[in-house]
Amino acid sequence: MSDSSGSNDSKDSKHSKDSFVLDVTRIREEARKKMDAGPITNTYGLDTDRVIAVLNDVVATEVVCWLRYTRHAISAVGIDRAQVSAEFTEHAAEEMQHAVRAAERLSQLGADPDFDPATLVERSHTDYTTPPHGDLKAMLKDNLLAERIVISTYQEIVRWLGDHDPTTRRLMESILEEEEEHADDLTDLLGV
């Protein structure tokens, strides 16, 4: 349909300007060039080595959290021991699953996960703490502090990843959601 000036003012002309068009031929050619890169294509928006380093620090953080929760679950004593120990045991299992999920993503990115015990604590975002034997309140506070640190660092990682690596971002968002649940559980147990 034309207006009085003779220009074509149809929806088709506007639609063609805003259309999403894929150059599938070019994409196929580029995909064939670097088959050994696996899922990392030329549209990957970040420095892969940096993402690998960040994820290896996440693995270290999660393993250290698993170690802390496991130790606390075993060494907890007192009247509330059963409830607190059960919560620590549940959190420990989830922390190890987080480490495995981050390690699997590292493998997808073409890297080996770094589980080196000699460097876990130095690469972890959190400390490995051992409060006095059986001090449930100190254990709860140590774990809540660790969860709060993890929440903050993982939020930063999610922001940094943005739209450049949606797969890793979704992984980190999923882990972050569970870490927030852990902090909520610990807050309830502390009664704060």
mmCIF file of C-alpha atoms in Angstrom:
data_model
loop_
_atom_site.group_PDB
_atom_site.id
_atom_site.type_symbol
_atom_site.label_atom_id
_atom_site.label_comp_id
_atom_site.label_asym_id
_atom_site.label_seq_id
_atom_site.Cartn_x
_atom_site.Cartn_y
_atom_site.Cartn_z
ATOM 1 C CA MET A 1 0.000 0.000 0.000
ATOM 2 C CA SER A 2 1.416 3.386 -1.016
ATOM 3 C CA ASP A 3 0.791 6.769 0.504
ATOM 4 C CA SER A 4 0.245 9.920 -1.577
ATOM 5 C CA SER A 5 4.004 10.507 -1.877
ATOM 6 C CA GLY A 6 4.375 7.172 -3.614
ATOM 7 C CA SER A 7 6.375 5.529 -0.816
ATOM 8 C CA ASN A 8 5.514 2.052 0.303
ATOM 9 C CA ASP A 9 4.153 2.335 3.860
ATOM 10 C CA SER A 10 3.250 -1.267 4.426
ATOM 11 C CA LYS A 11 4.067 -3.427 7.396
ATOM 12 C CA ASP A 12 6.351 -5.439 5.109
ATOM 13 C CA SER A 13 8.839 -2.590 4.677
ATOM 14 C CA LYS A 14 9.055 -1.967 8.436
ATOM 15 C CA HIS A 15 9.227 -5.680 9.138
ATOM 16 C CA SER A 16 12.137 -6.201 6.759
ATOM 17 C CA LYS A 17 14.130 -3.476 8.556
ATOM 18 C CA ASP A 18 13.648 -5.125 11.955
ATOM 19 C CA SER A 19 13.813 -8.746 10.849
ATOM 20 C CA PHE A 20 16.154 -11.224 12.426
ATOM 21 C CA VAL A 21 18.167 -12.856 9.679
ATOM 22 C CA LEU A 22 20.677 -15.642 10.095
ATOM 23 C CA ASP A 23 23.482 -16.271 7.651
ATOM 24 C CA VAL A 24 23.303 -20.012 8.113
ATOM 25 C CA THR A 25 25.828 -20.691 5.357
ATOM 26 C CA ARG A 26 28.459 -18.528 7.087
ATOM 27 C CA ILE A 27 27.650 -20.071 10.478
ATOM 28 C CA ARG A 28 28.036 -23.583 9.059
ATOM 29 C CA GLU A 29 31.396 -22.712 7.493
ATOM 30 C CA GLU A 30 32.708 -21.190 10.729
ATOM 31 C CA ALA A 31 31.454 -24.139 12.782
ATOM 32 C CA ARG A 32 33.370 -26.558 10.537
ATOM 33 C CA LYS A 33 36.640 -24.602 10.916
ATOM 34 C CA LYS A 34 37.064 -25.183 14.662
ATOM 35 C CA MET A 35 35.448 -28.515 15.395
ATOM 36 C CA ASP A 36 37.957 -29.215 18.172
ATOM 37 C CA ALA A 37 36.635 -26.211 20.147
ATOM 38 C CA GLY A 38 33.482 -28.135 21.059
ATOM 39 C CA PRO A 39 30.748 -25.797 22.289
ATOM 40 C CA ILE A 40 32.969 -22.682 22.131
ATOM 41 C CA THR A 41 32.071 -20.893 18.928
ATOM 42 C CA ASN A 42 33.261 -17.589 17.512
ATOM 43 C CA THR A 43 30.188 -15.961 19.054
ATOM 44 C CA TYR A 44 31.376 -16.800 22.600
ATOM 45 C CA GLY A 45 31.673 -13.391 24.186
ATOM 46 C CA LEU A 46 34.313 -13.844 26.900
ATOM 47 C CA ASP A 47 37.938 -14.837 27.380
ATOM 48 C CA THR A 48 37.594 -18.592 27.828
ATOM 49 C CA ASP A 49 40.742 -18.812 29.970
ATOM 50 C CA ARG A 50 39.311 -16.242 32.385
ATOM 51 C CA VAL A 51 35.973 -18.080 32.611
ATOM 52 C CA ILE A 52 37.884 -21.307 33.303
ATOM 53 C CA ALA A 53 39.876 -19.621 36.093
ATOM 54 C CA VAL A 54 36.700 -18.199 37.651
ATOM 55 C CA LEU A 55 34.936 -21.575 37.486
ATOM 56 C CA ASN A 56 37.942 -23.324 39.030
ATOM 57 C CA ASP A 57 37.706 -20.855 41.922
ATOM 58 C CA VAL A 58 34.007 -21.739 42.208
ATOM 59 C CA VAL A 59 34.959 -25.434 42.354
ATOM 60 C CA ALA A 60 37.465 -24.663 45.130
ATOM 61 C CA THR A 61 34.884 -22.595 47.017
ATOM 62 C CA GLU A 62 32.276 -25.337 46.842
ATOM 63 C CA VAL A 63 34.723 -28.052 47.944
ATOM 64 C CA VAL A 64 35.857 -25.939 50.911
ATOM 65 C CA CYS A 65 32.204 -25.334 51.845
ATOM 66 C CA TRP A 66 31.563 -29.084 51.575
ATOM 67 C CA LEU A 67 34.538 -29.771 53.851
ATOM 68 C CA ARG A 68 33.408 -27.191 56.430
ATOM 69 C CA TYR A 69 29.775 -28.366 56.477
ATOM 70 C CA THR A 70 30.853 -32.008 56.702
ATOM 71 C CA ARG A 71 33.211 -31.375 59.606
ATOM 72 C CA HIS A 72 30.599 -29.292 61.407
ATOM 73 C CA ALA A 73 27.928 -31.973 60.881
ATOM 74 C CA ILE A 74 30.196 -34.582 62.425
ATOM 75 C CA SER A 75 31.520 -32.513 65.336
ATOM 76 C CA ALA A 76 28.279 -30.787 66.377
ATOM 77 C CA VAL A 77 27.160 -31.565 69.934
ATOM 78 C CA GLY A 78 24.408 -30.397 72.237
ATOM 79 C CA ILE A 79 20.670 -30.440 72.569
ATOM 80 C CA ASP A 80 20.050 -29.147 69.013
ATOM 81 C CA ARG A 81 22.742 -31.358 67.494
ATOM 82 C CA ALA A 82 20.412 -33.624 65.473
ATOM 83 C CA GLN A 83 18.592 -30.782 63.709
ATOM 84 C CA VAL A 84 21.712 -28.704 63.042
ATOM 85 C CA SER A 85 23.793 -31.700 61.981
ATOM 86 C CA ALA A 86 21.063 -32.799 59.558
ATOM 87 C CA GLU A 87 20.988 -29.304 58.036
ATOM 88 C CA PHE A 88 24.790 -29.238 57.718
ATOM 89 C CA THR A 89 24.755 -32.689 56.096
ATOM 90 C CA GLU A 90 22.119 -31.585 53.572
ATOM 91 C CA HIS A 91 24.051 -28.408 52.762
ATOM 92 C CA ALA A 92 27.300 -30.374 52.410
ATOM 93 C CA ALA A 93 25.726 -32.675 49.816
ATOM 94 C CA GLU A 94 24.423 -29.677 47.865
ATOM 95 C CA GLU A 95 27.829 -27.948 47.989
ATOM 96 C CA MET A 96 29.512 -31.031 46.539
ATOM 97 C CA GLN A 97 26.880 -31.168 43.800
ATOM 98 C CA HIS A 98 27.630 -27.506 43.014
ATOM 99 C CA ALA A 99 31.333 -28.374 42.690
ATOM 100 C CA VAL A 100 30.527 -31.247 40.341
ATOM 101 C CA ARG A 101 28.243 -29.081 38.191
ATOM 102 C CA ALA A 102 30.913 -26.364 37.901
ATOM 103 C CA ALA A 103 33.509 -29.057 37.084
ATOM 104 C CA GLU A 104 31.253 -30.452 34.354
ATOM 105 C CA ARG A 105 30.955 -26.972 32.834
ATOM 106 C CA LEU A 106 34.750 -26.674 32.917
ATOM 107 C CA SER A 107 34.945 -29.912 30.960
ATOM 108 C CA GLN A 108 32.472 -28.539 28.403
ATOM 109 C CA LEU A 109 34.732 -25.512 28.027
ATOM 110 C CA GLY A 110 37.663 -27.817 27.273
ATOM 111 C CA ALA A 111 39.369 -27.598 30.667
ATOM 112 C CA ASP A 112 40.129 -30.012 33.449
ATOM 113 C CA PRO A 113 38.650 -28.996 36.806
ATOM 114 C CA ASP A 114 41.245 -28.153 39.449
ATOM 115 C CA PHE A 115 40.610 -30.235 42.565
ATOM 116 C CA ASP A 116 44.204 -29.863 43.809
ATOM 117 C CA PRO A 117 43.944 -30.109 47.618
ATOM 118 C CA ALA A 118 47.113 -28.049 48.032
ATOM 119 C CA THR A 119 45.452 -24.942 46.560
ATOM 120 C CA LEU A 120 41.764 -25.343 47.439
ATOM 121 C CA VAL A 121 41.742 -22.982 50.420
ATOM 122 C CA GLU A 122 43.788 -20.255 48.717
ATOM 123 C CA ARG A 123 41.491 -20.319 45.652
ATOM 124 C CA SER A 124 38.272 -20.498 47.665
ATOM 125 C CA HIS A 125 36.195 -17.371 48.220
ATOM 126 C CA THR A 126 35.549 -18.553 51.793
ATOM 127 C CA ASP A 127 37.711 -19.707 54.683
ATOM 128 C CA TYR A 128 37.804 -23.150 56.192
ATOM 129 C CA THR A 129 37.003 -22.580 59.846
ATOM 130 C CA THR A 130 36.998 -24.921 62.811
ATOM 131 C CA PRO A 131 35.280 -23.369 65.832
ATOM 132 C CA PRO A 132 35.710 -24.844 69.311
ATOM 133 C CA HIS A 133 34.482 -28.438 69.503
ATOM 134 C CA GLY A 134 30.723 -28.628 69.472
ATOM 135 C CA ASP A 135 30.007 -24.868 69.462
ATOM 136 C CA LEU A 136 26.825 -24.960 67.376
ATOM 137 C CA LYS A 137 26.292 -21.213 67.400
ATOM 138 C CA ALA A 138 29.839 -20.575 66.143
ATOM 139 C CA MET A 139 29.373 -23.213 63.433
ATOM 140 C CA LEU A 140 26.098 -21.669 62.324
ATOM 141 C CA LYS A 141 27.677 -18.204 62.229
ATOM 142 C CA ASP A 142 30.732 -19.454 60.308
ATOM 143 C CA ASN A 143 28.546 -21.139 57.721
ATOM 144 C CA LEU A 144 26.200 -18.159 57.431
ATOM 145 C CA LEU A 145 29.178 -15.857 56.893
ATOM 146 C CA ALA A 146 30.518 -18.211 54.220
ATOM 147 C CA GLU A 147 27.122 -18.331 52.485
ATOM 148 C CA ARG A 148 26.879 -14.536 52.504
ATOM 149 C CA ILE A 149 30.353 -14.273 50.946
ATOM 150 C CA VAL A 150 29.449 -16.861 48.318
ATOM 151 C CA ILE A 151 26.186 -15.068 47.521
ATOM 152 C CA SER A 152 28.027 -11.787 46.952
ATOM 153 C CA THR A 153 30.808 -13.305 44.851
ATOM 154 C CA TYR A 154 28.410 -15.382 42.758
ATOM 155 C CA GLN A 155 26.220 -12.333 42.128
ATOM 156 C CA GLU A 156 29.329 -10.576 40.806
ATOM 157 C CA ILE A 157 30.139 -13.557 38.587
ATOM 158 C CA VAL A 158 26.580 -13.618 37.206
ATOM 159 C CA ARG A 159 26.786 -9.893 36.394
ATOM 160 C CA TRP A 160 30.189 -10.343 34.750
ATOM 161 C CA LEU A 161 28.977 -13.267 32.618
ATOM 162 C CA GLY A 162 25.905 -11.319 31.491
ATOM 163 C CA ASP A 163 24.788 -12.373 28.031
ATOM 164 C CA HIS A 164 28.323 -13.342 26.984
ATOM 165 C CA ASP A 165 28.053 -16.909 28.337
ATOM 166 C CA PRO A 166 24.401 -17.700 29.063
ATOM 167 C CA THR A 167 25.085 -21.357 29.860
ATOM 168 C CA THR A 168 27.590 -20.598 32.611
ATOM 169 C CA ARG A 169 25.429 -17.713 33.824
ATOM 170 C CA ARG A 170 22.394 -19.996 34.208
ATOM 171 C CA LEU A 171 24.543 -22.517 36.078
ATOM 172 C CA MET A 172 25.776 -19.822 38.452
ATOM 173 C CA GLU A 173 22.249 -18.440 38.919
ATOM 174 C CA SER A 174 21.022 -21.917 39.824
ATOM 175 C CA ILE A 175 23.830 -22.415 42.349
ATOM 176 C CA LEU A 176 23.273 -18.893 43.700
ATOM 177 C CA GLU A 177 19.606 -19.669 44.327
ATOM 178 C CA GLU A 178 20.550 -22.682 46.449
ATOM 179 C CA GLU A 179 23.189 -20.682 48.348
ATOM 180 C CA GLU A 180 20.524 -18.101 49.213
ATOM 181 C CA GLU A 181 18.329 -20.936 50.524
ATOM 182 C CA HIS A 182 21.243 -22.138 52.673
ATOM 183 C CA ALA A 183 21.680 -18.651 54.148
ATOM 184 C CA ASP A 184 17.955 -18.506 54.883
ATOM 185 C CA ASP A 185 18.073 -21.921 56.608
ATOM 186 C CA LEU A 186 21.053 -20.870 58.734
ATOM 187 C CA THR A 187 19.404 -17.573 59.664
ATOM 188 C CA ASP A 188 16.337 -19.503 60.849
ATOM 189 C CA LEU A 189 18.488 -21.878 62.922
ATOM 190 C CA LEU A 190 20.317 -18.944 64.496
ATOM 191 C CA GLY A 191 17.028 -17.191 65.230
ATOM 192 C CA VAL A 192 18.257 -13.881 63.824
#
